[in-house]
Amino acid sequence: MTKVTEKKEDVIILFAGDSGDGMQLTGSLFTNTSALYGNDISTFPDFPAEIRAPLGTVAGVSGFKLHFASVDIFTPGDDVEVLVAMNAAALKANLHQLKIGGTIIANTAGFDKKNLRLAKYDNEQSPLLDKSLDKFRVIELDVSKMTREALVDSGLGTKEVDRCKNMYVLGFLFWMYNRTLENTETFIKEKFAKKPDIRDANIKVLKSGYFFGDTNETFTTRFEVESAHLPKGEYRSIMGNQATAIGLIVAAKKANLDLFYGSYPITPASDILHELARHKNYGVKTFQAEDEIAAVCASIGASYGGAIGVTASSGPGIALKGEAIGLAVMLEIPLVIINVQRGGPSTGLPTKTEQSDLMQAINGRNGEAPLVVIAPHSPSDCFHTIIEATRISIEHMVPVMYLSDGFIANGSEPWKFPAAEDIKEIKPNFADAEKSLEDGAFYPYARDERLVREWATPGMKDLQHRVGGLEKDFKSGNVSYDPANHERMVKVRQEKVDRIADFIPEQKIEQGEDQGDILVIGWGSTYGASRTAVRELINEGHKVSQAHIKYLNPFPKNLFDVMKNFDKVLIPEINNGQLINLINAKYDLRAIPFNKIKGLPFTSREIKEKLLELLS
Amino acid sequence: MTKVTEKKEDVIILFAGDSGDGMQLTGSLFTNTSALYGNDISTFPDFPAEIRAPLGTVAGVSGFKLHFASVDIFTPGDDVEVLVAMNAAALKANLHQLKIGGTIIANTAGFDKKNLRLAKYDNEQSPLLDKSLDKFRVIELDVSKMTREALVDSGLGTKEVDRCKNMYVLGFLFWMYNRTLENTETFIKEKFAKKPDIRDANIKVLKSGYFFGDTNETFTTRFEVESAHLPKGEYRSIMGNQATAIGLIVAAKKANLDLFYGSYPITPASDILHELARHKNYGVKTFQAEDEIAAVCASIGASYGGAIGVTASSGPGIALKGEAIGLAVMLEIPLVIINVQRGGPSTGLPTKTEQSDLMQAINGRNGEAPLVVIAPHSPSDCFHTIIEATRISIEHMVPVMYLSDGFIANGSEPWKFPAAEDIKEIKPNFADAEKSLEDGAFYPYARDERLVREWATPGMKDLQHRVGGLEKDFKSGNVSYDPANHERMVKVRQEKVDRIADFIPEQKIEQGEDQGDILVIGWGSTYGASRTAVRELINEGHKVSQAHIKYLNPFPKNLFDVMKNFDKVLIPEINNGQLINLINAKYDLRAIPFNKIKGLPFTSREIKEKLLELLS
Amino acid sequence: MTKTNDIQVNLTAKDLATDQDVRWCPGCGDYSILKQLQSTLAEANISKEDTVFVSGIGCSSRFPYYMDTYGIHSIHGRATALASGLKASRPDLSVWIITGDGDSLSIGGNHLIHLLRRNFDVNILMFNNEIYGLTKGQYSPTSPKGQTTKSSPMGSLDHPFNPAALVLGASATFVARSMDRDPKHMREILKAADSHKGTSFIEIYQNCNVFNDGAFEVFTDKGTKADNVILLEEGQPLIFGADSDKGIRFEGMKPVIVSLSDVSKDDLWIHDSKDETKAYFLSKMFDEPGSEGAMPRPFGVFYQEDRFRYEEAMNEQIDRAISLKGKGDLDKLIRGSSTWKV
Amino acid sequence: MTKTNDIQVNLTAKDLATDQDVRWCPGCGDYSILKQLQSTLAEANISKEDTVFVSGIGCSSRFPYYMDTYGIHSIHGRATALASGLKASRPDLSVWIITGDGDSLSIGGNHLIHLLRRNFDVNILMFNNEIYGLTKGQYSPTSPKGQTTKSSPMGSLDHPFNPAALVLGASATFVARSMDRDPKHMREILKAADSHKGTSFIEIYQNCNVFNDGAFEVFTDKGTKADNVILLEEGQPLIFGADSDKGIRFEGMKPVIVSLSDVSKDDLWIHDSKDETKAYFLSKMFDEPGSEGAMPRPFGVFYQEDRFRYEEAMNEQIDRAISLKGKGDLDKLIRGSSTWKV
Ligand SMILES: Cc1ncc(C[n+]2csc(CCOP(=O)(O)OP(=O)(O)O)c2C)c(N)n1
Ligand SMILES: Cc1ncc(C[n+]2csc(CCOP(=O)(O)OP(=O)(O)O)c2C)c(N)n1
Ligand code: SF4
Ligand code: SF4
Ligand SMILES: [Mg+2]
Ligand SMILES: [Mg+2]
């Protein structure tokens, strides 16, 4: 039977099932294969808050959204084309994301009475059986049954057999999107190298799914998403937290410093710790402290010792670090603080994304305690941004807060990675007795024209000195209660941070003209949605531009100049309005807030609609 | 010999000596007597950072500034009229404050070689002997010698004798300012009731000092500061921390709640704990926790139990409480957080004053976690303001941050105290099964029109419910991961705080017309200096007015209306510009910052000069 | 101490359940603890409105949502601090703290030891699964050295705490150990903790079948349990073994395992939970199971002591202050000691 | 472990002083400790640039300013945490932590116990004055119950910690006690701590003559010292008393005071700092002096044990990783395991 193949520019697939159904892995494997096909990619996993919420319930649904395309894309996308629903709850939780005419791949075994009850379908009425799905194309597969049948002779127990279920769906999808199984087979072979029966079972089920598509009569259309016109080069797929971790290792090596990472586990920051702990052969020291305060203090101690101390957490953990960060501000030593933001306040929505810790980053300490704040805007950008954070921290002897978020941290995209040698060296401002002594005395708080003091670390002869959290004399660093000295030091600490604006790139316009009707200016993970929305509007002939702020403190020197050439400035944020506060406080301009506080990223459509509303 | 008596409108005396010289007591006793004479009064103690810094050094000088007057005054004043210098270091540390023509009362025993060396006078050259003090009037007293002589027959040891020294100076000053000894004698008698020999020695020395003035030939002029035209009524002298403490007790009683005060010692907040601990017979429960986190958590626990939980600290300790304050925001229960601000950042200048924790108060937590911020502006105002803080917290089920500072906390002034019955009742929004159940179910997060939820406390039958830091369903309070619910709750928590603006007084103009050239608008302890400066300028015919913000979040509804009628708005702050940030972020107006960051309050002259500069 | 219902209603475990779905992983040891506690409290016929469950953050800390009493699911590590303030201000309540090994011993270590020395009359149930469950599997302060977890792919470097030794060092007045897989034992221990006046600390071995499955298998598995577990019974000799044929006695100041065929029961170590020294030795019976000369692991009440409770002392002081100075009068307070008239 | 000077300079105590004025109250016990430490380190001929003093906040915590080494006067309670990171990243340094009873046991209690279990090779000097000095006199976690202070005008309600018991419960590998007023003893203990590999914890009784004068007078005053202090010497029997006529021996599992006229020295408790059980009993000799049947208070090294150091294990793991996977190559890291070309 001939099957028709249809070309598509981009497709969004949402894999959804119980936490135990392996949807994250399924999604990742599809992602990897798509990457090999040269697609541009953006992904977004969405975990339940519980480890394993009750089987079959909406709360227990785990999702993985994959957007792959033959064009440039910047977000995991708005409208889902294919929804894989391993059970009734998965359908219920995600149907609203499916576009009209979209496809539902339903595992019928997940729609039995029990599952329908757990998913709270009225009267245990299956949506597969009534008319509620009329607007969609429904493909029913009895995945469980077919998996079992495929493995009837495998000798494996039911539990192990059932664990292969996700491979069936994956195989079927590979067929649907015209992809080979090769890459996934390789993966399975490596992963289960020591368990040949499991390996074989997985491959068998994978193939069964594929063959099912190939042979079954009902499935006549296949889709093809051609490779994107990405710049030529070598690519890998990268997740945000992973990029942050390897960026740190690279930065430390580029500074020729040891990397010390003090952290206490917390979602969604922990994966950075996990990733770093895997790279001990790079000399990385990971220290799982007893709490966040110990973590940041240990990192300060490591920095005092001449390593680059890094600490990471998420909102509530960062709140705990405030006092110690103030100490680092006083000590004027390098310290990188990573906040992978999540939904707040308090414990909030720990597995959801949010950008609501910006004000905490700027102000969450006692006294006048300025530091540098910087934010990556996509998974691969984490790599470059964390290196930049580390560079500023080391070269300017100042704590730097790096604001990632759950969306970036767990999302992934293809990355045309750089060669190590192309990454700039980082130059610590080390003291040494030769140059640093003035008539035999060492003045640890003497500064250069950037207002940066020297870094004298234990072991350096004749440079012994004492530092601390009390106000310090502007030159000797000794404790000083002198009123004028205090004012001077408060101003100097501020000015030192402000002057960093001389060492960062000017704010550029991301796309569009440098003047027009509306400038969309965001920070962090709103980048992709804004990018897509503005691109579409420009294509439609509107005078809309996009800029995106990476340096949140200090701002680029020309920020106001960039903004003032637009009639309106729109600031989309996944919070109740924080960047806009900083901008309004500083510049003579009233920007327009656009806020979403749902624990979810913006869709490009939301931004586009807002822009259209403002344009009309 | 006849002595001349000269009338003075106001006088500033600065008592300065070693930490062990008893200057704080001397100053307080002079203050009390002046109060009895009906003077208006303002005081400012200035402690060294060390408990007892090395004897004789500048670092060890302890000062007590007293401003007393026959007119209304609002600050401890600018130019010192009389400087009591118990030793060379005391002179060195404070001479810059003495106005030209002012009087130095020098204890010559404190100017021997050793003291001169310790005070780091070049070549141990006594300033009493060279021409450096020519611009002043110097009265030399060998206080130590005279005290010893007075007590030669007392049978006391040298150490005990020397401890009476300060009484000599005090007696002399009483003579100089034409005051009787009666009040001080009563005090001494009470204090040393059980030690008759010490009691008698102190009284004897006090009298010796007085008699010395009376009989000695050189001192021919006495000064008289008549009673001020204060409103009629009964007065007491009150310090800020004391006023805060008793205000808390009053507020709790007015709400008919138990007061639970969880705190960890820290300068300058500890005195509130000390004061409260003395009033156990009011049912006050003070809990000295193991750290600030435990302190705030214990207070939250107490509030959950139906008491009014209060916690207090200073900058670094407040930083530690941030995470838990976020929990209280989520729980929506009463909690009063007191921050007696001190010099920051980090440990900073722990014994100096500063207003640099305003931004931390507003933003020092993860996520969108709005709370109410309120600040007293003078020692006696602490009483009213802490009651107001407690009222808002209890009636609106919201954490309230109360921002005092070292200057207010340790300063004192006369206070026409109110009668207890004139203080308004506070009405907790308690649930009860009768009215709160809806078809047998209790919805702890259901709200009234103010958006305030009910307070159901353990022991209330049928209202069992669970609360926590995870996002909650808008009605049931159960954990909810629903995106729309989260946005709704974030907005509701903000709106609840915003609506409190309907329950606080409108912003008023403190003095001057409601339009003009400049409005000086401050918060907290800058009140007095602004008050004096603006009064003088109004008297001199300038179009200057003053307003002072007590409610920092939410702002009074008419704040912008008040400000916009002035050509310029000046915001003096003891920080690097924080209130001005909030105002600039919120309103279409560019206020002018005026900052002093020296660990010291503004003098009225500084503000006046700044105003004159802006007026010209 | 639990507050019981005045009116004689007979509670069942079900009455203590809430309408919230229980959200632990299927097979998690937490279920059993929940069930035993519900039964025990139902049996004790508690007054639901006078009972408060306080927890921090962790899988275990979701517990309060499942008890139809008052409850707070607070923040990580701080349940003990919160409960201190609650109990100080409301000594009449029955307060239960639910915490994990990470919540109580990692971030919450300080509040735990301070609560113990203050001896508030509350109960602490520490669910020890030797792992961070909620954050998906990092080692905890009780994980054995060398354990490979997400954050220690080459093995943890931390020497673990011995929780019983730690809390005894912090002057705990009631220390016990139980396990999720022995419901009967757990109910007994819960009852004993409830009736102790002062802070009761119970370490409960709890299986996290997702991230640390089988951590306590030697103590719970039928085949190995008898040789590795010693059940403490007040006034009874320390006997264990599949055939109850082994005992422990002191030789000098060293507990040694003896065979009951050689040694009479009367010569064995007799369990006495009031004896601090014996409690010390019990806490030191913490060998890795199966290691050379390993002692069996004790379960039961190690220690109990009657010491003043903070909240009682606090109230006594207030009463004393009132009897000394009279009940506070607001006007007197506001006036202070010295005033003047204008 | 101290790092000593390679080139043989002979340091004096004065070489270790800085140009900063020492700012404690006249008569404060801190002076003596400073002096003894300067002498001890001078004698050990340390390398100044390889030595770091880390402190928190408190009177005692100003210590680093007076040592001409590297130093950090950090924030309250966190010296232990800071030192952990420092030592982990720089195992070559000699790290000394100076802390007070409030700094280490109140706000810093958690970091202290975790440092102890991890057994970093650092030295902790805990200046115990049973009061908060710097904040002007509130009770601390070591203040006896009932102590009246600024924050407890009617007497503290807190049952105090027994620091030795607490740190032993937290698996400390070196525990000692000394006092400001016995310089010779202090120097010995400091030396022993310095040579211990692992965390050394020394509690030093320190007189705060301003806010808690005489707290340890019975142990330091000539008249009372002999009867209330027992000086521990390795391998020697526990003997005390003005005429060295009293000793301690075990009767069953109870230490009792005996008269040397009745009991031979050989029957006495022989001090063995390697014996954990004996260390336990020493920590329990914590009676209020002068109370009925009070045991004398022990001073000296209670316990020492050789256990792996965190920083060493950490480096070993790194070495092992390198030998397994090869020294990390940045390009490999950046590429990850799977790439494709466009
Ligand atoms: C301040 C803060 N830090 C970290 C976390 C992340 N966190 C939540 S629970 C937990 C540990 C859980 O382990 P445990 O207490 O043993 O409980 P379990 O889940 O094993 O029952 C951590 C690290 C948090 N919620 N808050
Ligand atoms: C976060 C924080 N909380 C509280 C304080 C105030 N504080 C400084 S030192 C101290 C206690 C001092 O006692 P201790 O550690 O025993 O040292 P000592 O002064 O007695 O030597 C306190 C409460 C602080 N500086 N920082
Ligand atoms: S992760 Fe472990 S502890 Fe948590 S619910 Fe699942 S099985 Fe239980
Ligand atoms: S207050 Fe006490 S501990 Fe502090 S320096 Fe003075 S005497 Fe020493
Ligand atoms: Mg656990
Ligand atoms: Mg102390």
mmCIF file of C-alpha atoms in Angstrom, chain B residues 47 49-55 59 120 264-267 270 273-274 277-278 280 286 288-292 320 346-347, chain D residues 21-26 57 59 62 74-76 78 102 106-107 132-136 138-139 150-151 153-154 210-211:
data_model
loop_
_atom_site.group_PDB
_atom_site.id
_atom_site.type_symbol
_atom_site.label_atom_id
_atom_site.label_comp_id
_atom_site.label_asym_id
_atom_site.label_seq_id
_atom_site.Cartn_x
_atom_site.Cartn_y
_atom_site.Cartn_z
ATOM 1 C CA PHE B 47 28.070 53.891 71.325
ATOM 2 C CA ALA B 49 31.211 49.247 68.334
ATOM 3 C CA GLU B 50 33.175 47.356 70.945
ATOM 4 C CA ILE B 51 31.807 46.471 74.339
ATOM 5 C CA ARG B 52 34.737 48.172 75.917
ATOM 6 C CA ALA B 53 37.156 49.285 73.315
ATOM 7 C CA PRO B 54 40.616 49.899 74.710
ATOM 8 C CA LEU B 55 40.476 52.488 77.479
ATOM 9 C CA ALA B 59 37.363 53.929 69.310
ATOM 10 C CA LYS B 120 46.937 59.774 69.300
ATOM 11 C CA TYR B 264 17.517 36.552 68.390
ATOM 12 C CA PRO B 265 19.678 39.276 69.921
ATOM 13 C CA ILE B 266 21.200 41.824 67.598
ATOM 14 C CA THR B 267 22.182 45.437 67.937
ATOM 15 C CA SER B 270 17.868 43.669 71.329
ATOM 16 C CA LEU B 273 13.537 42.000 73.723
ATOM 17 C CA HIS B 274 15.019 43.195 76.996
ATOM 18 C CA ALA B 277 11.122 40.385 78.961
ATOM 19 C CA ARG B 278 10.620 42.728 81.889
ATOM 20 C CA LYS B 280 6.033 39.074 81.855
ATOM 21 C CA THR B 286 9.491 36.293 74.847
ATOM 22 C CA GLN B 288 15.091 33.980 72.542
ATOM 23 C CA ALA B 289 15.509 31.634 69.614
ATOM 24 C CA GLU B 290 18.675 29.939 68.377
ATOM 25 C CA ASP B 291 18.793 32.194 65.337
ATOM 26 C CA GLU B 292 16.707 34.614 63.325
ATOM 27 C CA LEU B 320 17.892 35.594 57.106
ATOM 28 C CA SER B 346 26.705 42.903 55.728
ATOM 29 C CA THR B 347 27.798 43.474 59.318
ATOM 30 C CA ASP D 21 44.659 47.653 68.537
ATOM 31 C CA VAL D 22 43.248 44.766 70.471
ATOM 32 C CA ARG D 23 39.781 45.854 71.385
ATOM 33 C CA TRP D 24 38.507 43.524 74.036
ATOM 34 C CA CYS D 25 37.505 44.806 77.439
ATOM 35 C CA PRO D 26 40.373 45.087 79.856
ATOM 36 C CA ILE D 57 30.662 37.369 64.860
ATOM 37 C CA CYS D 59 33.754 39.397 70.829
ATOM 38 C CA ARG D 62 37.466 39.573 66.348
ATOM 39 C CA SER D 74 32.774 36.510 58.495
ATOM 40 C CA ILE D 75 29.155 36.538 59.580
ATOM 41 C CA HIS D 76 27.446 35.213 62.626
ATOM 42 C CA ARG D 78 29.028 30.716 59.546
ATOM 43 C CA GLY D 102 26.612 31.782 70.687
ATOM 44 C CA SER D 106 23.281 28.958 68.753
ATOM 45 C CA ILE D 107 23.072 30.309 65.229
ATOM 46 C CA TYR D 132 26.583 36.753 74.408
ATOM 47 C CA GLY D 133 29.343 39.269 74.974
ATOM 48 C CA LEU D 134 29.214 41.407 71.868
ATOM 49 C CA THR D 135 25.505 42.078 72.067
ATOM 50 C CA LYS D 136 25.912 43.034 75.715
ATOM 51 C CA GLN D 138 22.021 37.859 76.805
ATOM 52 C CA TYR D 139 22.070 34.210 77.848
ATOM 53 C CA LYS D 150 19.293 41.128 79.970
ATOM 54 C CA SER D 151 17.010 38.869 77.998
ATOM 55 C CA PRO D 153 15.459 39.041 83.839
ATOM 56 C CA MET D 154 13.618 36.277 85.680
ATOM 57 C CA VAL D 210 31.832 42.416 81.964
ATOM 58 C CA PHE D 211 28.697 40.372 81.496
#
